[in-house]
Short mmCIF file of C-alpha atoms in Angstrom, two decimals:
data_model
loop_
_atom_site.label_atom_id
_atom_site.label_comp_id
_atom_site.label_asym_id
_atom_site.label_seq_id
_atom_site.Cartn_x
_atom_site.Cartn_y
_atom_site.Cartn_z
CA MET A 116 1.64 5.47 1.70
CA GLN A 117 2.86 8.98 2.30
CA LEU A 118 2.88 12.10 0.15
CA LEU A 119 5.03 15.18 0.76
CA TYR A 120 2.73 17.84 0.03
CA GLN A 121 2.61 22.04 0.25
CA THR A 122 0.20 23.62 0.99
CA HIS A 123 0.44 25.84 -1.86
CA SER A 124 1.90 23.86 -4.35
CA PRO A 125 -0.60 23.82 -7.67
CA TYR A 126 1.40 20.62 -8.29
CA ALA A 127 0.67 18.24 -5.28
CA ARG A 128 -2.87 19.63 -4.51
CA LYS A 129 -3.57 18.06 -7.98
CA ALA A 130 -2.16 14.93 -6.57
CA LEU A 131 -3.98 15.14 -3.27
CA VAL A 132 -7.64 16.48 -4.95
CA PHE A 133 -6.80 13.38 -7.88
CA ALA A 134 -6.48 10.85 -4.71
CA TYR A 135 -9.71 12.43 -3.39
CA GLU A 136 -11.76 11.75 -6.18
CA ALA A 137 -10.64 8.46 -6.53
CA GLY A 138 -11.53 7.26 -2.87
CA LEU A 139 -7.94 6.31 -1.84
CA ALA A 140 -7.39 9.74 0.41
CA ASP A 141 -7.89 7.57 3.85
CA GLN A 142 -5.04 5.55 2.37
CA ILE A 143 -2.65 8.54 2.28
CA GLU A 144 -0.82 10.64 4.98
CA VAL A 145 0.07 13.87 4.04
CA VAL A 146 3.19 15.65 5.05
CA HIS A 147 3.54 19.08 4.50
CA HIS A 148 7.11 20.21 3.62
CA GLU A 149 8.50 23.83 2.78
CA THR A 150 10.40 23.39 -0.80
CA SER A 151 11.97 26.26 -3.15
CA PRO A 152 14.21 26.32 -6.18
CA THR A 153 16.38 28.51 -3.06
CA LEU A 154 15.78 26.21 0.23
CA ARG A 155 16.94 23.19 0.20
CA ASN A 156 14.45 20.06 1.88
CA ASP A 157 16.73 17.35 2.78
CA ALA A 158 13.94 15.12 3.20
CA VAL A 159 12.30 15.99 0.15
CA TYR A 160 16.01 15.72 -1.94
CA ALA A 161 16.68 12.45 -0.22
CA GLN A 162 13.16 10.96 -2.15
CA ASN A 163 13.06 13.05 -5.40
CA PRO A 164 16.81 14.56 -6.63
CA LEU A 165 14.74 17.43 -8.45
CA GLY A 166 14.05 18.67 -4.52
CA LYS A 167 10.16 19.13 -5.80
CA VAL A 168 6.96 18.10 -3.94
CA PRO A 169 4.66 15.88 -4.49
CA VAL A 170 6.25 12.44 -3.85
CA LEU A 171 4.56 9.35 -3.11
CA ILE A 172 6.02 7.06 -0.88
CA ARG A 173 5.09 3.98 -0.97
CA PRO A 174 5.78 0.62 1.54
CA GLY A 175 8.46 -1.48 0.23
CA GLN A 176 8.53 -0.17 -3.38
CA SER A 177 10.43 2.83 -4.88
CA ALA A 178 9.04 7.11 -4.22
CA LEU A 179 7.17 8.11 -6.94
CA PHE A 180 7.56 11.76 -7.93
CA ASP A 181 5.70 14.11 -10.75
CA SER A 182 2.09 14.75 -10.32
CA ASP A 183 1.21 13.40 -13.46
CA ILE A 184 3.01 10.28 -12.55
CA ILE A 185 1.21 9.82 -8.86
CA CYS A 186 -2.22 10.29 -10.42
CA ALA A 187 -1.78 7.70 -12.78
CA TYR A 188 0.08 5.39 -10.28
CA LEU A 189 -2.98 6.16 -8.25
CA ASP A 190 -5.42 5.73 -11.08
CA THR A 191 -3.96 1.75 -11.20
CA LEU A 192 -5.18 1.73 -7.21
CA HIS A 193 -9.51 1.84 -7.44
CA ASP A 194 -12.20 -0.04 -8.27
CA ARG A 195 -14.14 3.45 -9.61
CA ALA A 196 -14.45 4.22 -13.57
CA PRO A 197 -11.03 5.52 -14.52
CA LEU A 198 -9.98 9.19 -13.94
CA ILE A 199 -7.37 8.93 -16.68
CA PRO A 200 -9.51 7.26 -19.60
CA ARG A 201 -7.57 3.72 -20.96
CA ASP A 202 -8.17 4.70 -24.93
CA GLY A 203 -9.84 6.57 -27.29
CA GLU A 204 -9.76 9.94 -27.57
CA ALA A 205 -10.95 10.64 -24.26
CA ARG A 206 -7.35 9.38 -23.16
CA TRP A 207 -5.87 12.32 -25.29
CA GLN A 208 -8.31 14.66 -24.49
CA ALA A 209 -7.80 14.46 -20.81
CA LEU A 210 -3.58 14.47 -21.39
CA ARG A 211 -4.41 17.56 -23.52
CA LEU A 212 -6.09 19.36 -20.79
CA GLN A 213 -3.42 18.23 -17.98
CA ALA A 214 -0.62 19.75 -20.65
CA ILE A 215 -2.90 22.88 -20.74
CA ALA A 216 -2.91 22.93 -16.80
CA GLN A 217 0.95 22.22 -16.68
CA GLY A 218 1.94 24.80 -19.03
CA LEU A 219 -0.79 27.20 -16.87
CA ALA A 220 0.95 26.27 -13.74
CA ASP A 221 4.66 26.57 -14.98
CA ALA A 222 3.93 30.17 -16.63
CA GLY A 223 2.34 31.60 -13.70
CA ILE A 224 5.41 30.37 -11.13
CA LYS A 225 7.85 32.40 -13.79
CA VAL A 226 5.27 35.32 -14.33
CA ARG A 227 5.56 34.83 -10.02
CA TRP A 228 9.51 35.55 -10.28
CA GLU A 229 9.51 38.26 -12.74
CA THR A 230 6.75 40.27 -10.18
CA VAL A 231 7.34 39.67 -6.15
CA ARG A 232 10.01 36.83 -6.25
CA ARG A 233 13.33 37.98 -7.94
CA PRO A 234 14.82 41.12 -6.36
CA GLU A 235 13.31 44.15 -8.02
CA ALA A 236 16.84 45.32 -9.95
CA LEU A 237 16.52 41.80 -11.45
CA ARG A 238 13.31 41.56 -12.77
CA TYR A 239 13.06 40.92 -16.61
CA ASP A 240 9.89 42.61 -17.67
CA ALA A 241 10.09 41.49 -21.45
CA LEU A 242 10.16 37.83 -20.00
CA ARG A 243 7.17 38.51 -17.16
CA GLU A 244 4.74 39.82 -20.18
CA ALA A 245 5.97 36.70 -22.71
CA TYR A 246 4.72 34.55 -19.57
CA THR A 247 1.53 36.59 -18.98
CA LEU A 248 0.63 36.32 -22.67
CA LYS A 249 0.86 32.51 -22.20
CA LEU A 250 -1.59 32.39 -19.26
CA ILE A 251 -3.95 34.51 -21.63
CA GLU A 252 -3.68 32.32 -24.88
CA SER A 253 -4.31 29.56 -22.64
CA TYR A 254 -7.81 31.23 -20.57
CA ASP A 255 -8.89 31.97 -23.80
CA TRP A 256 -7.99 28.26 -25.23
CA LEU A 257 -10.08 27.05 -22.65
CA GLU A 258 -13.05 29.03 -22.83
CA ARG A 259 -13.29 27.58 -26.15
CA GLU A 260 -12.09 24.12 -26.11
CA LEU A 261 -13.06 23.04 -22.26
CA ASP A 262 -15.95 20.00 -22.13
CA ALA A 263 -17.32 20.76 -19.08
CA ASP A 264 -20.19 17.78 -19.96
CA ALA A 265 -17.74 15.14 -19.89
CA PRO A 266 -17.01 12.59 -17.31
CA LEU A 267 -14.78 13.87 -14.31
CA HIS A 268 -10.78 13.00 -15.75
CA VAL A 269 -7.61 13.69 -14.72
CA GLY A 270 -7.48 17.10 -17.21
CA HIS A 271 -10.49 18.50 -15.28
CA ILE A 272 -8.72 18.08 -11.76
CA SER A 273 -5.53 19.45 -13.10
CA ILE A 274 -7.22 22.75 -14.82
CA ALA A 275 -9.24 23.30 -11.42
CA THR A 276 -6.22 23.13 -9.51
CA ALA A 277 -3.97 25.26 -11.67
CA LEU A 278 -6.53 27.56 -12.01
CA SER A 279 -6.81 27.50 -8.23
CA TRP A 280 -3.51 28.46 -7.43
CA LEU A 281 -3.60 31.11 -10.01
CA ALA A 282 -6.83 32.78 -8.40
CA PHE A 283 -4.74 32.21 -4.85
CA ARG A 284 -1.12 34.04 -6.21
CA GLU A 285 -3.55 36.95 -7.89
CA LEU A 286 -2.00 36.20 -11.61
CA PRO A 287 -3.93 37.26 -14.38
CA ASP A 288 -7.21 37.06 -14.12
CA PHE A 289 -9.09 33.69 -15.94
CA ARG A 290 -12.48 35.22 -15.48
CA GLU A 291 -13.10 38.33 -17.24
CA GLY A 292 -14.84 37.40 -20.23
CA ARG A 293 -14.62 33.72 -20.21
CA PRO A 294 -18.28 33.20 -18.57
CA LYS A 295 -17.97 28.99 -19.31
CA LEU A 296 -15.10 28.98 -17.83
CA SER A 297 -15.30 30.81 -14.76
CA GLY A 298 -18.64 28.85 -14.31
CA TRP A 299 -17.28 25.72 -15.05
CA PHE A 300 -15.04 26.85 -12.20
CA ASP A 301 -17.43 28.10 -9.56
CA ALA A 302 -18.87 24.65 -9.78
CA PHE A 303 -15.81 22.66 -9.93
CA GLU A 304 -14.23 24.64 -6.62
CA ARG A 305 -17.13 23.18 -4.56
CA ARG A 306 -16.93 19.31 -5.38
CA ASP A 307 -15.54 17.68 -1.44
CA SER A 308 -11.93 17.27 -3.15
CA MET A 309 -11.12 20.37 -3.41
CA ARG A 310 -13.00 21.92 -0.07
CA ALA A 311 -10.40 19.22 1.40
CA THR A 312 -7.81 20.40 0.52
CA PRO A 313 -7.36 24.33 0.43
CA LEU A 314 -4.49 25.96 -0.53
CA SER A 315 -2.45 28.15 2.21
CA GLY A 316 0.43 29.46 3.22
CA GLU A 317 3.37 31.98 1.56
CA THR A 318 6.65 30.35 -0.42
CA HIS A 319 9.66 30.65 1.86
CA ASP A 320 13.17 31.04 -0.07
#
C-alpha cells in the first residue's frame, strides 16, 4: 500500500500513527505531497477529487481518502485488539473523541487562516475569535471527559495528533489549567508511533 502524506498535516499523521499502532507501518510506503486549498497537486487530485491527503492507495482496489475511512480500513487488516471498538459504549466513546479531534484540527486551520494565512487586509477577527472559542471549549471538555485509562483506541490517536499539530503551529495553548489533559498528552507523545512521525515543514500556497 502507498500513503499519500504531508509531514505537517494532522489528518495524514493520524492515519500513519494508526498504522504504526496497528503494526501495519511496514506494509505502507509513505509518499510526501504538498497540498493546500490554493496549491493544486495533480497527483493527489488523480486519487482524491477533493485534492487532499491522506490518501491510501491499495493495489488492485480503489483509493481510500479521509483519515477516518483510512483508519477504519486499516483496522480490518491486523490481528491485534481493534483500535476502533466493534460495539458497545466503548465504540461510541472512541468515535466521539475522534469527532472532537477532527473539530480541533478544523478549527485550528481556520484560526491560522485568519491569523497568518490570509492576506492581512482580508482577515476577519470575529471569525478567528469564534474558532478560537471552539478550541478553548474543546480543551476544557477534554480535561473533564478524556478517559486516560481506557485501552488505546482511535479517539486517543486522533486527539494526540490534533493537539500535537496545534502546538506545532503555536495555536491557542491547551496546557494551562488543564493538568489531566497535559499529562496524558505528554505520555502519549513518548509512544513510538508519535516519535516515528514528527511534524515538519510549512504550508505552501
